[in-house]
N, CA, C and O atoms as a GROMACS GRO file, in nm:
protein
  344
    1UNK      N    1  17.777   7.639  -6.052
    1UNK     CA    2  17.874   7.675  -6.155
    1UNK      C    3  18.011   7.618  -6.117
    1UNK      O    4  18.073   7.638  -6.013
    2UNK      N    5  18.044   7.544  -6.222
    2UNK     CA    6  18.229   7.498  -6.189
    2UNK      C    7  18.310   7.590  -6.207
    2UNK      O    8  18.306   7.665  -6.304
    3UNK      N    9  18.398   7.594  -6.111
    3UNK     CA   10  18.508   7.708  -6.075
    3UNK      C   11  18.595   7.702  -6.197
    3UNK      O   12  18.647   7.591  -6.210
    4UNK      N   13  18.632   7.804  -6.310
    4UNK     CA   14  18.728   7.822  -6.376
    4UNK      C   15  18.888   7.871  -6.331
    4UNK      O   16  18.887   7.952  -6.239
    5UNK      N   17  18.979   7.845  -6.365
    5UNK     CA   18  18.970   7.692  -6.397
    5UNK      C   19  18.964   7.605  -6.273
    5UNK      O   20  18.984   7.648  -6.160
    6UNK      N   21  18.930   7.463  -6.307
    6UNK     CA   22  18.897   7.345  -6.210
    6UNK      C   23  19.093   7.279  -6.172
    6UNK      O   24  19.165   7.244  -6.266
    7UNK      N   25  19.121   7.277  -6.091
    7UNK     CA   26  19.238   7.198  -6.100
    7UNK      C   27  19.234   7.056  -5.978
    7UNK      O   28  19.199   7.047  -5.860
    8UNK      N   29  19.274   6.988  -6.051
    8UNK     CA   30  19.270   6.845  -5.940
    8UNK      C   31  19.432   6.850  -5.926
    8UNK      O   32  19.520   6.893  -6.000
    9UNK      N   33  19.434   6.768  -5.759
    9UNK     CA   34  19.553   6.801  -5.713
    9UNK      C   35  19.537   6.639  -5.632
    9UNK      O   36  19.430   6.579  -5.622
   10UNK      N   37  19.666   6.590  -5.582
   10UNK     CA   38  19.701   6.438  -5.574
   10UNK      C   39  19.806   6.528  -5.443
   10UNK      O   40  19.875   6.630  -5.442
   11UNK      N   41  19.762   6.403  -5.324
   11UNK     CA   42  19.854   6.422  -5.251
   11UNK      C   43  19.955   6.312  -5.232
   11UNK      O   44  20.006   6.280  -5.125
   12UNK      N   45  19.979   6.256  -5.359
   12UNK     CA   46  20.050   6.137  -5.397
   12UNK      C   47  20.085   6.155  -5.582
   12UNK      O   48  20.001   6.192  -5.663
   13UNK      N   49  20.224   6.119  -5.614
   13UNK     CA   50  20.272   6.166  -5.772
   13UNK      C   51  20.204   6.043  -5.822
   13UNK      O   52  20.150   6.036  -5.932
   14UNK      N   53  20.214   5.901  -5.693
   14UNK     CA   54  20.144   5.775  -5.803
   14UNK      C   55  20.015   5.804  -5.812
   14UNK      O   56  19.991   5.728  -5.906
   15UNK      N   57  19.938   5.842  -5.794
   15UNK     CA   58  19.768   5.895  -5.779
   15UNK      C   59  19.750   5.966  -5.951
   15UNK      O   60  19.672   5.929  -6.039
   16UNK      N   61  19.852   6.075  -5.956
   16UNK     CA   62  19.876   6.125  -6.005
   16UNK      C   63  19.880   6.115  -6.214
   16UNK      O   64  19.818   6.140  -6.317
   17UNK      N   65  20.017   6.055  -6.153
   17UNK     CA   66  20.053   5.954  -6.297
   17UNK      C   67  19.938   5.853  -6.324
   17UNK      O   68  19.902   5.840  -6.441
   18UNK      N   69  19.870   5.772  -6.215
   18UNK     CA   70  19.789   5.678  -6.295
   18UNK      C   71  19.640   5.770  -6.343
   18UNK      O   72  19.548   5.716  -6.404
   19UNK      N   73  19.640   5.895  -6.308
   19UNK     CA   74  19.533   5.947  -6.319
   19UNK      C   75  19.538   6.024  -6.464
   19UNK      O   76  19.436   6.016  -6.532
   20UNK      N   77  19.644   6.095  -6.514
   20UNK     CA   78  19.719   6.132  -6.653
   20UNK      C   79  19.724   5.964  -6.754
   20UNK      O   80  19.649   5.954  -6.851
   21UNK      N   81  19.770   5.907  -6.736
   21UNK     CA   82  19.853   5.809  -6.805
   21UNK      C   83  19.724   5.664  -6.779
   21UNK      O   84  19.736   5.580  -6.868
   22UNK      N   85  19.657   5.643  -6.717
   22UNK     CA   86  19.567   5.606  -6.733
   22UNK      C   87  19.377   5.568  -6.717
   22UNK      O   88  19.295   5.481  -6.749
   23UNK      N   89  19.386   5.725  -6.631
   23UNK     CA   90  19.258   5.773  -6.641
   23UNK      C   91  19.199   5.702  -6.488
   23UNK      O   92  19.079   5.683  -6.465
   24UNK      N   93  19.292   5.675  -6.409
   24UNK     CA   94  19.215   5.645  -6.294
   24UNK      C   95  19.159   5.756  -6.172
   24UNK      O   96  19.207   5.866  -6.144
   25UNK      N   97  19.040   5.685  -6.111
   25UNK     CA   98  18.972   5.806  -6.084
   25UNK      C   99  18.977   5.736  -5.895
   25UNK      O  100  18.949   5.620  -5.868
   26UNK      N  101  19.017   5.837  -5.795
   26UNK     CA  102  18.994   5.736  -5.693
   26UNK      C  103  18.890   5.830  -5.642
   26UNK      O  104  18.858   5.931  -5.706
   27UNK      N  105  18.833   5.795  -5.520
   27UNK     CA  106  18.662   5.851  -5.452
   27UNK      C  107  18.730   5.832  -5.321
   27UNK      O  108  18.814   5.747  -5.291
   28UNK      N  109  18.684   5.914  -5.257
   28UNK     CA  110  18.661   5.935  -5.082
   28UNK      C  111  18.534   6.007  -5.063
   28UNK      O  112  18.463   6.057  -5.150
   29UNK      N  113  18.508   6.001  -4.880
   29UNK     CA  114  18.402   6.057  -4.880
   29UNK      C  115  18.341   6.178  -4.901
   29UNK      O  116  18.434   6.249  -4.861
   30UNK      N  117  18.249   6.262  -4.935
   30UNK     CA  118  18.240   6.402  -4.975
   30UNK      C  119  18.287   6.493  -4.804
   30UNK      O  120  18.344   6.601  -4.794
   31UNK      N  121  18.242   6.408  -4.695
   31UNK     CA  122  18.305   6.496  -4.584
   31UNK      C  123  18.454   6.545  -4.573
   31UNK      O  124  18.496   6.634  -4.501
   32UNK      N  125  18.532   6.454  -4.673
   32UNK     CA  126  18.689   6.426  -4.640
   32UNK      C  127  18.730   6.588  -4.747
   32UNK      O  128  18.799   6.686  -4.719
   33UNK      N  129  18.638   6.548  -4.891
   33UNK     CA  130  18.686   6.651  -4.964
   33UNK      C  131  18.614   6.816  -4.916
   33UNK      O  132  18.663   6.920  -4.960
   34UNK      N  133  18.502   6.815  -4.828
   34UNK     CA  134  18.493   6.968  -4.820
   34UNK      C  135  18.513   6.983  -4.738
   34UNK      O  136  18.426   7.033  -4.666
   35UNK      N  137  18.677   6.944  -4.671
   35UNK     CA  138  18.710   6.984  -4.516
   35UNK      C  139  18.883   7.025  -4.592
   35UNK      O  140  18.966   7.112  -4.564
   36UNK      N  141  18.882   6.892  -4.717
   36UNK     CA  142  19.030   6.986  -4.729
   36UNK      C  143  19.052   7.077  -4.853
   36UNK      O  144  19.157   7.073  -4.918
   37UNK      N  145  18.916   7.186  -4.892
   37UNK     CA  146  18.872   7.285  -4.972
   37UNK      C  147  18.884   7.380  -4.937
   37UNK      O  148  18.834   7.398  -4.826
   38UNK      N  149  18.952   7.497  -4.997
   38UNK     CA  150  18.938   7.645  -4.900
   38UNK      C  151  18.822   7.691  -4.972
   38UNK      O  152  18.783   7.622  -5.067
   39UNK      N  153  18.762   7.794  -4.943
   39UNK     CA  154  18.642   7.866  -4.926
   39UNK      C  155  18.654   7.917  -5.109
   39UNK      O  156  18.571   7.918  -5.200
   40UNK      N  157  18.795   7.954  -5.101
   40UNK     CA  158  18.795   8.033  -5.240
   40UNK      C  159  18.767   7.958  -5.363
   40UNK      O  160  18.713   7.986  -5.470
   41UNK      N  161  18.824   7.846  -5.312
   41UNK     CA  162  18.804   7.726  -5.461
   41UNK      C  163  18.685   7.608  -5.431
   41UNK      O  164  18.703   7.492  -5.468
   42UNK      N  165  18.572   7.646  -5.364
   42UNK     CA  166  18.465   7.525  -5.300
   42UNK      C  167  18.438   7.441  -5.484
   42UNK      O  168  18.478   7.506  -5.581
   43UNK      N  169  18.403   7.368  -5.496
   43UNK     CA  170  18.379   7.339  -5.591
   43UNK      C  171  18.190   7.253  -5.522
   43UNK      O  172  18.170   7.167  -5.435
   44UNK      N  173  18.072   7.343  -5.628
   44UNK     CA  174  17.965   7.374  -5.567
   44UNK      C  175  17.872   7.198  -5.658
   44UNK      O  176  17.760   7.148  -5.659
   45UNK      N  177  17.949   7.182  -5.691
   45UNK     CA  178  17.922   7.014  -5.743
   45UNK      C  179  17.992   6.912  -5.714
   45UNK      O  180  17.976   6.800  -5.762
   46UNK      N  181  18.076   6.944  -5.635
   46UNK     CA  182  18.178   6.830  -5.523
   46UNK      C  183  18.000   6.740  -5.431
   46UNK      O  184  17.895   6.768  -5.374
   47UNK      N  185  18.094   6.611  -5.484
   47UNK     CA  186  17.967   6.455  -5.442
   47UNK      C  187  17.879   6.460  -5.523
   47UNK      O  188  17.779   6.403  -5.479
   48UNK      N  189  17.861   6.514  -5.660
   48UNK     CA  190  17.774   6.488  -5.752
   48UNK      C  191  17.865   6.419  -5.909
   48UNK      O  192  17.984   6.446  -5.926
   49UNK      N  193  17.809   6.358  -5.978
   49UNK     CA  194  17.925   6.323  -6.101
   49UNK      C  195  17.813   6.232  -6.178
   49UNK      O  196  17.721   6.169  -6.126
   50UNK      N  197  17.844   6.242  -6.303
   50UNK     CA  198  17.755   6.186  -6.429
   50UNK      C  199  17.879   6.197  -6.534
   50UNK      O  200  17.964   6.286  -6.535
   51UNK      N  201  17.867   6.047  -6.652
   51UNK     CA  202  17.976   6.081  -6.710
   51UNK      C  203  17.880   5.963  -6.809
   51UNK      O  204  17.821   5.865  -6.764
   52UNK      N  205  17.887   6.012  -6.975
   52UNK     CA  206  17.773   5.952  -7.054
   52UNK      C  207  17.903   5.850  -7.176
   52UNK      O  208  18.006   5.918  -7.177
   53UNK      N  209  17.916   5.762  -7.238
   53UNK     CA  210  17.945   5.748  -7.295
   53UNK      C  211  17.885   5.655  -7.423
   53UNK      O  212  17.768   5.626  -7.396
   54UNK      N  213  17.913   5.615  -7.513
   54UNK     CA  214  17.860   5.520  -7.650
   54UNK      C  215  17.812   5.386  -7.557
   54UNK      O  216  17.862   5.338  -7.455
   55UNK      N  217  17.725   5.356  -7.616
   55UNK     CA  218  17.690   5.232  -7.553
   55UNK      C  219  17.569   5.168  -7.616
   55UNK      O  220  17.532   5.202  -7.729
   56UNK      N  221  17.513   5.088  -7.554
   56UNK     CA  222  17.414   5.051  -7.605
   56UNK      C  223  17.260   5.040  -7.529
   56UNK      O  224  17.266   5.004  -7.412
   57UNK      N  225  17.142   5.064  -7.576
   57UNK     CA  226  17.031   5.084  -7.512
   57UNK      C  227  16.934   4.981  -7.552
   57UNK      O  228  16.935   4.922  -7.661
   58UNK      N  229  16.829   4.959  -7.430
   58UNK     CA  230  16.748   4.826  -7.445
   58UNK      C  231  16.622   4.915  -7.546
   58UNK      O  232  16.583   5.032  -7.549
   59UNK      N  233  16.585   4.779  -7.628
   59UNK     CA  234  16.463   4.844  -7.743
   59UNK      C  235  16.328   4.751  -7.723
   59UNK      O  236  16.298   4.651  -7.789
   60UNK      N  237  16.263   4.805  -7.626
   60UNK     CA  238  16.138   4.685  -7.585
   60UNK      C  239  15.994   4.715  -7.678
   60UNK      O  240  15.927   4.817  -7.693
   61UNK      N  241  15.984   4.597  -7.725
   61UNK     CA  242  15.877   4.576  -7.872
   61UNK      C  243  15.767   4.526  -7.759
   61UNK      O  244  15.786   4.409  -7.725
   62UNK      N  245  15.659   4.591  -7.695
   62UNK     CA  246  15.529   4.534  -7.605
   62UNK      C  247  15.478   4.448  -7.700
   62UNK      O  248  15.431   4.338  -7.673
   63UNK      N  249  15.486   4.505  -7.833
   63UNK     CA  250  15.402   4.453  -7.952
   63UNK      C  251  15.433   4.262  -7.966
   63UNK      O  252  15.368   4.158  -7.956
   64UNK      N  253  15.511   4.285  -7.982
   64UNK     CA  254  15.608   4.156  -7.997
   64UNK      C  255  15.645   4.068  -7.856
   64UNK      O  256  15.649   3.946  -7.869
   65UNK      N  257  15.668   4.117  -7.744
   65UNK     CA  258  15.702   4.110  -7.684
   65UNK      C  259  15.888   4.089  -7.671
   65UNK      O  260  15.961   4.014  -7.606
   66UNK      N  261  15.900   4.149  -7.727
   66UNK     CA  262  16.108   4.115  -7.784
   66UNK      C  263  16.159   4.227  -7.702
   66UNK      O  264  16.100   4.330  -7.671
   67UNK      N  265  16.296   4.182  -7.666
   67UNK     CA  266  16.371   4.324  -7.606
   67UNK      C  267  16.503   4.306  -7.699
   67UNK      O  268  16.556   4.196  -7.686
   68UNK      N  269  16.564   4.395  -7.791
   68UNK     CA  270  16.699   4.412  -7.858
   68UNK      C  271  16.770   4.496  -7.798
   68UNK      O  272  16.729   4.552  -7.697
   69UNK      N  273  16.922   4.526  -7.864
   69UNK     CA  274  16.972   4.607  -7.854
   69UNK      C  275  17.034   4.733  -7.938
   69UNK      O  276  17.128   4.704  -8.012
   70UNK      N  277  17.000   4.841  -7.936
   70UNK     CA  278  17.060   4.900  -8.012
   70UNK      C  279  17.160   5.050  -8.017
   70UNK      O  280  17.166   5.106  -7.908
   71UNK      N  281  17.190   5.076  -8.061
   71UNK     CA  282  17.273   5.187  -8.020
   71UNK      C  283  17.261   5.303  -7.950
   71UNK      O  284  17.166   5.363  -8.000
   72UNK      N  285  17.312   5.372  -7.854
   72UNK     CA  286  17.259   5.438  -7.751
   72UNK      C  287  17.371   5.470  -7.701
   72UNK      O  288  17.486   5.440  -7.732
   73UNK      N  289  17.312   5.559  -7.588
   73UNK     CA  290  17.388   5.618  -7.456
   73UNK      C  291  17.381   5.552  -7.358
   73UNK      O  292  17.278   5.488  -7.336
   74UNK      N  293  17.492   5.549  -7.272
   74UNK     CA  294  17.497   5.533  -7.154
   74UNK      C  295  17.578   5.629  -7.099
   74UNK      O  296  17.681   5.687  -7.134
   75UNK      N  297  17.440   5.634  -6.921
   75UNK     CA  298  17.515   5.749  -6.856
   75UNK      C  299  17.512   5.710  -6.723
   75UNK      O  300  17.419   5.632  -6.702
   76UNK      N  301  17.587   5.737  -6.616
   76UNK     CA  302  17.585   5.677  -6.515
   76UNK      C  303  17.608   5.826  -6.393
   76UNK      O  304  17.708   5.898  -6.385
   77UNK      N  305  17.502   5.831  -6.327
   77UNK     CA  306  17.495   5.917  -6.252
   77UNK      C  307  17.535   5.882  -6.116
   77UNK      O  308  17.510   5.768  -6.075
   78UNK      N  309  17.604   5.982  -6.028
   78UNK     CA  310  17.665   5.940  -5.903
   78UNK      C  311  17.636   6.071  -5.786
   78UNK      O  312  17.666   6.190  -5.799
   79UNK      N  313  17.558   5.992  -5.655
   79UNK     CA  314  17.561   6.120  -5.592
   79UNK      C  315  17.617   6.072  -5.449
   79UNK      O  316  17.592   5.966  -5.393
   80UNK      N  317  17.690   6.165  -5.408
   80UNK     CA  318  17.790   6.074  -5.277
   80UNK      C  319  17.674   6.151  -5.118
   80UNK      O  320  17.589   6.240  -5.127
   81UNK      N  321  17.699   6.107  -5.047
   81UNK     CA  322  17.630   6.126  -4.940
   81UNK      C  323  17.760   6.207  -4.835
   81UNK      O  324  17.879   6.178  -4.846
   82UNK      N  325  17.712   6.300  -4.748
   82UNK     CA  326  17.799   6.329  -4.613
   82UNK      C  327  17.894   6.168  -4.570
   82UNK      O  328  18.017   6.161  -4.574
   83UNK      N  329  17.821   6.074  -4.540
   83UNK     CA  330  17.888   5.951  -4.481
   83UNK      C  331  17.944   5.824  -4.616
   83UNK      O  332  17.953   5.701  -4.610
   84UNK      N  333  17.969   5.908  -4.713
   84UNK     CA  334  18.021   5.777  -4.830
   84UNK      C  335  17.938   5.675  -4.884
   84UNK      O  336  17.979   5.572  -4.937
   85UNK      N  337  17.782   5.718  -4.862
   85UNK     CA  338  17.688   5.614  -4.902
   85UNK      C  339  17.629   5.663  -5.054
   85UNK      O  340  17.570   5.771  -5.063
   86UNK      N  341  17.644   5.595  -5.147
   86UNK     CA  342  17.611   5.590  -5.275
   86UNK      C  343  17.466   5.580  -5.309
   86UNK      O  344  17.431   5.576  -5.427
   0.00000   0.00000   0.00000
């Protein structure tokens, strides 16, 4: 369950601003973030992340043998390791 509310915190204002103003996301390793977590706020899906957006999906015809494209999801799942390995 995600902690209500969730707050992200920048130990930098430029981190910050580019993260408001243009959606940048930076990553470290999951050891780095559950060492500087207190107990009260663990967040119990810290090194896991999935984020789906419009996209497009492959349409494979065996029949035909054709592959198109057509409208779809894309989702991209992410699971971080103790040592930063993806």
């Amino acid at each position: 369950m995600i902690p209500t509310p969730l707050y992200k915190v920048f130990d930098n204002k430029k981190y910050a601003e580019q993260f408001i103003n243009e959606g940048n996301l930076r990553f470290s390793t999951l050891g780095y973030y559950k060492k500087i977590e207190d107990r009260a706020r663990v967040d119990c899906s810290e090194g896991f992340g999935k984020v789906s957006k419009d996209g497009e999906s492959f349409l494979l015809d065996s029949a035909s043998n054709s592959v198109s494209l057509v409208p779809g999801i894309e989702t991209l799942y992410v699971e971080g390791g103790e040592l930063g390995r993806l």
